[in-house]
Coordinates of C-alpha atoms in Angstrom, one line a residue:
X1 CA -86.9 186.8 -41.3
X2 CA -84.0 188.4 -39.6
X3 CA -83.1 192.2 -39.1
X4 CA -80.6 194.4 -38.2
X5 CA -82.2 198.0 -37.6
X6 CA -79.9 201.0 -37.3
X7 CA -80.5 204.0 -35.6
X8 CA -78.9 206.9 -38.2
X9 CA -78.0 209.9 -38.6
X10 CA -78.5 209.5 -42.6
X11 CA -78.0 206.6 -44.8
X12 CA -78.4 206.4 -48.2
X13 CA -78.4 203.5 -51.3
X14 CA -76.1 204.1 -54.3
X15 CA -76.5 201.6 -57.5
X16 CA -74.0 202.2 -60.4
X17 CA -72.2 205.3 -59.3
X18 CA -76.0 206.9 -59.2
X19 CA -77.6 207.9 -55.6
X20 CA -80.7 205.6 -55.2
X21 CA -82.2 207.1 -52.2
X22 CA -81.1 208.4 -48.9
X23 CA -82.5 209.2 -45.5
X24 CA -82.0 211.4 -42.9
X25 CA -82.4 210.9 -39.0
X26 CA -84.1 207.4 -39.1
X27 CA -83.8 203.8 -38.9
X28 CA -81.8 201.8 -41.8
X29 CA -83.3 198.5 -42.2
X30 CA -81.3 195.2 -43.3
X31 CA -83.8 193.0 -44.0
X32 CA -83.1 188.8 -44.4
X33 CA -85.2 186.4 -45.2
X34 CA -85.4 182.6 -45.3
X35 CA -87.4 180.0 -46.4
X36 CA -90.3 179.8 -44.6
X37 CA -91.0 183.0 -43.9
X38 CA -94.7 184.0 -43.9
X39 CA -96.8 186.8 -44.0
X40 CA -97.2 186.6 -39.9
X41 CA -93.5 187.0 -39.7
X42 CA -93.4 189.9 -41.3
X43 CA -96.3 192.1 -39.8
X44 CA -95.0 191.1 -36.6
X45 CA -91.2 192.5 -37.8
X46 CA -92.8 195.9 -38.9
X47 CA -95.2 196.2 -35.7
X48 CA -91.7 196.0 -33.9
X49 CA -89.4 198.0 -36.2
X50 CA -92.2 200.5 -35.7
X51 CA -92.1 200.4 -32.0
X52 CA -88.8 199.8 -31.0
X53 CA -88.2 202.9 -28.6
X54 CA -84.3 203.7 -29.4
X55 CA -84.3 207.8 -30.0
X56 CA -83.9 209.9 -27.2
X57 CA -86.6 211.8 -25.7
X58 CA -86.2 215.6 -24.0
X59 CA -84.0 213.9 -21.3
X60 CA -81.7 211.9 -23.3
X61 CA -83.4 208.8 -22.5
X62 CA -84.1 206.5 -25.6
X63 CA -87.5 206.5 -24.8
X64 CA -89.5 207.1 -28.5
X65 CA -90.1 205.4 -31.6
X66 CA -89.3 206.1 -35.4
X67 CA -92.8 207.1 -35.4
X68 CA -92.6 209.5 -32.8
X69 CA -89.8 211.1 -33.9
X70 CA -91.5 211.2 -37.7
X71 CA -88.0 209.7 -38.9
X72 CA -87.4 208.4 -41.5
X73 CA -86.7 204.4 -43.1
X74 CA -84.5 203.0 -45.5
X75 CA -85.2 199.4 -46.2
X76 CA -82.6 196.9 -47.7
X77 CA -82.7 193.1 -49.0
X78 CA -79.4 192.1 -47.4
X79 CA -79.8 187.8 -48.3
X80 CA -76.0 187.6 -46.3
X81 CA -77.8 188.1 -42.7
X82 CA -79.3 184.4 -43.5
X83 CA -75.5 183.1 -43.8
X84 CA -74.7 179.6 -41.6
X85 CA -71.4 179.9 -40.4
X86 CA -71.5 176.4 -38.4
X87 CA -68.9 174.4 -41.1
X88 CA -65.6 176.3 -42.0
X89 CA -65.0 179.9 -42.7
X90 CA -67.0 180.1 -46.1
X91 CA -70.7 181.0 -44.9
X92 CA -73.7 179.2 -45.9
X93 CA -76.6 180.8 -47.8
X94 CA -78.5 177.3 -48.1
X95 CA -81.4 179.2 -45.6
X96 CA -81.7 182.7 -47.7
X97 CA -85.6 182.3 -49.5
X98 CA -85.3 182.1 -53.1
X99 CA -86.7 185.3 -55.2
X100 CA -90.5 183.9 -55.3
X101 CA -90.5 184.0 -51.8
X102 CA -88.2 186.6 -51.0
X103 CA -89.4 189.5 -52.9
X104 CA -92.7 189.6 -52.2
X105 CA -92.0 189.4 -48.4
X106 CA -89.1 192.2 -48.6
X107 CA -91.7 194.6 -50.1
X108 CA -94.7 193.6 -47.7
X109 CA -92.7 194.4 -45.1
X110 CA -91.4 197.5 -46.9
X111 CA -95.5 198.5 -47.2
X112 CA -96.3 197.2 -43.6
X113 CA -94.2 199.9 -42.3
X114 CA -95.5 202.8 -44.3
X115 CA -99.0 201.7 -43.6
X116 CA -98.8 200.9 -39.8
X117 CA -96.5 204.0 -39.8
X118 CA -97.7 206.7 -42.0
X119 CA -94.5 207.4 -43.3
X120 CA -92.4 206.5 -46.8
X121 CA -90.1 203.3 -46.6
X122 CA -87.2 204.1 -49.1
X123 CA -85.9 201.6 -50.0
X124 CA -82.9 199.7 -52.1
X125 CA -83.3 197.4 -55.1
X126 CA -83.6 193.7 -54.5
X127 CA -80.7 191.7 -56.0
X128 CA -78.6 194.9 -57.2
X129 CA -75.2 195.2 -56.4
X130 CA -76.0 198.4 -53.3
X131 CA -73.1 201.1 -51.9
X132 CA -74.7 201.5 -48.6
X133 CA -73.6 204.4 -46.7
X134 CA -74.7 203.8 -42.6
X135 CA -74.3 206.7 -40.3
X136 CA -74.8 205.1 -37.4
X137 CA -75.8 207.4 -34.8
X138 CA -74.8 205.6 -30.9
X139 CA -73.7 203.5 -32.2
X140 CA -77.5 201.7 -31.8
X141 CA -77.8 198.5 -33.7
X142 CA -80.2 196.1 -32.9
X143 CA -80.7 192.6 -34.4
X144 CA -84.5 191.0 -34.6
X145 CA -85.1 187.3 -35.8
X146 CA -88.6 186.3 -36.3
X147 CA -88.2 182.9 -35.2
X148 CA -87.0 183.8 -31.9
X149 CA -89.7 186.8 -31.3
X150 CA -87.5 188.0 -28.6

């Protein structure tokens, strides 16, 4: 599974001209994944979504967690972050999971969060056409691949 978490200011999800859901200071979750996933991959991805110790603290050090800082997280199904771009300039899906694979892992990670966290996961809608507004606040981005558990 690959992520790329975003530390925001707000962010929200808009499907048809209608607002989804949104969140306010937080972390906006793009979440990827490919076949061969497994559960393992993606209690080790929320453990470290969780942890990841990228909002500032009383001295302007980034120095505390989502959790800490009882943010919030918005949680997408983003299939493109699996793209190849090895041959030419059209990318690759060939890796993304298909839907019995990929669904079910999107929304355990969606749930490992809240439990581990003790806060909601919003999230968007798997497979929809999304408008998703990122207020990136840093900019901080970070990128996370579960394969690599670096």
């Amino acid at each position: 599974m690959r992520l790329v978490i975003q530390r925001v200011t707000h962010a929200s999800v808009t499907i048809g001209g209608q607002l989804h859901s949104s969140i306010n200071q937080g972390l906006m979750v793009l979440v990827g994944v490919e076949q061969g996933d497994t559960p393992d991959d993606v209690k080790w991805l929320a453990s470290k979504t969780l942890g990841l110790r990228i909002f500032n603290d009383d001295a302007g050090v980034m120095n505390r967690s989502v959790v800490d800082i009882q943010g919030e997280i918005l949680a997408v199904s983003q299939f493109t972050l699996t793209a190849s771009t090895r041959k030419g300039n059209r990318p690759s899906y060939i890796r993304a999971a298909g839907h019995d694979l990929a669904v079910p892992l999107y929304e355990a990670y969606c749930e490992a969060c809240s439990e581990l966290s003790g806060l909601p996961v919003k999230r968007g809608v798997f497979g929809a056409d999304m408008l998703v507004d990122i207020a990136n606040d840093g900019p901080v981005t970070i990128i996370i691949d579960s394969r690599l558990r670096e």
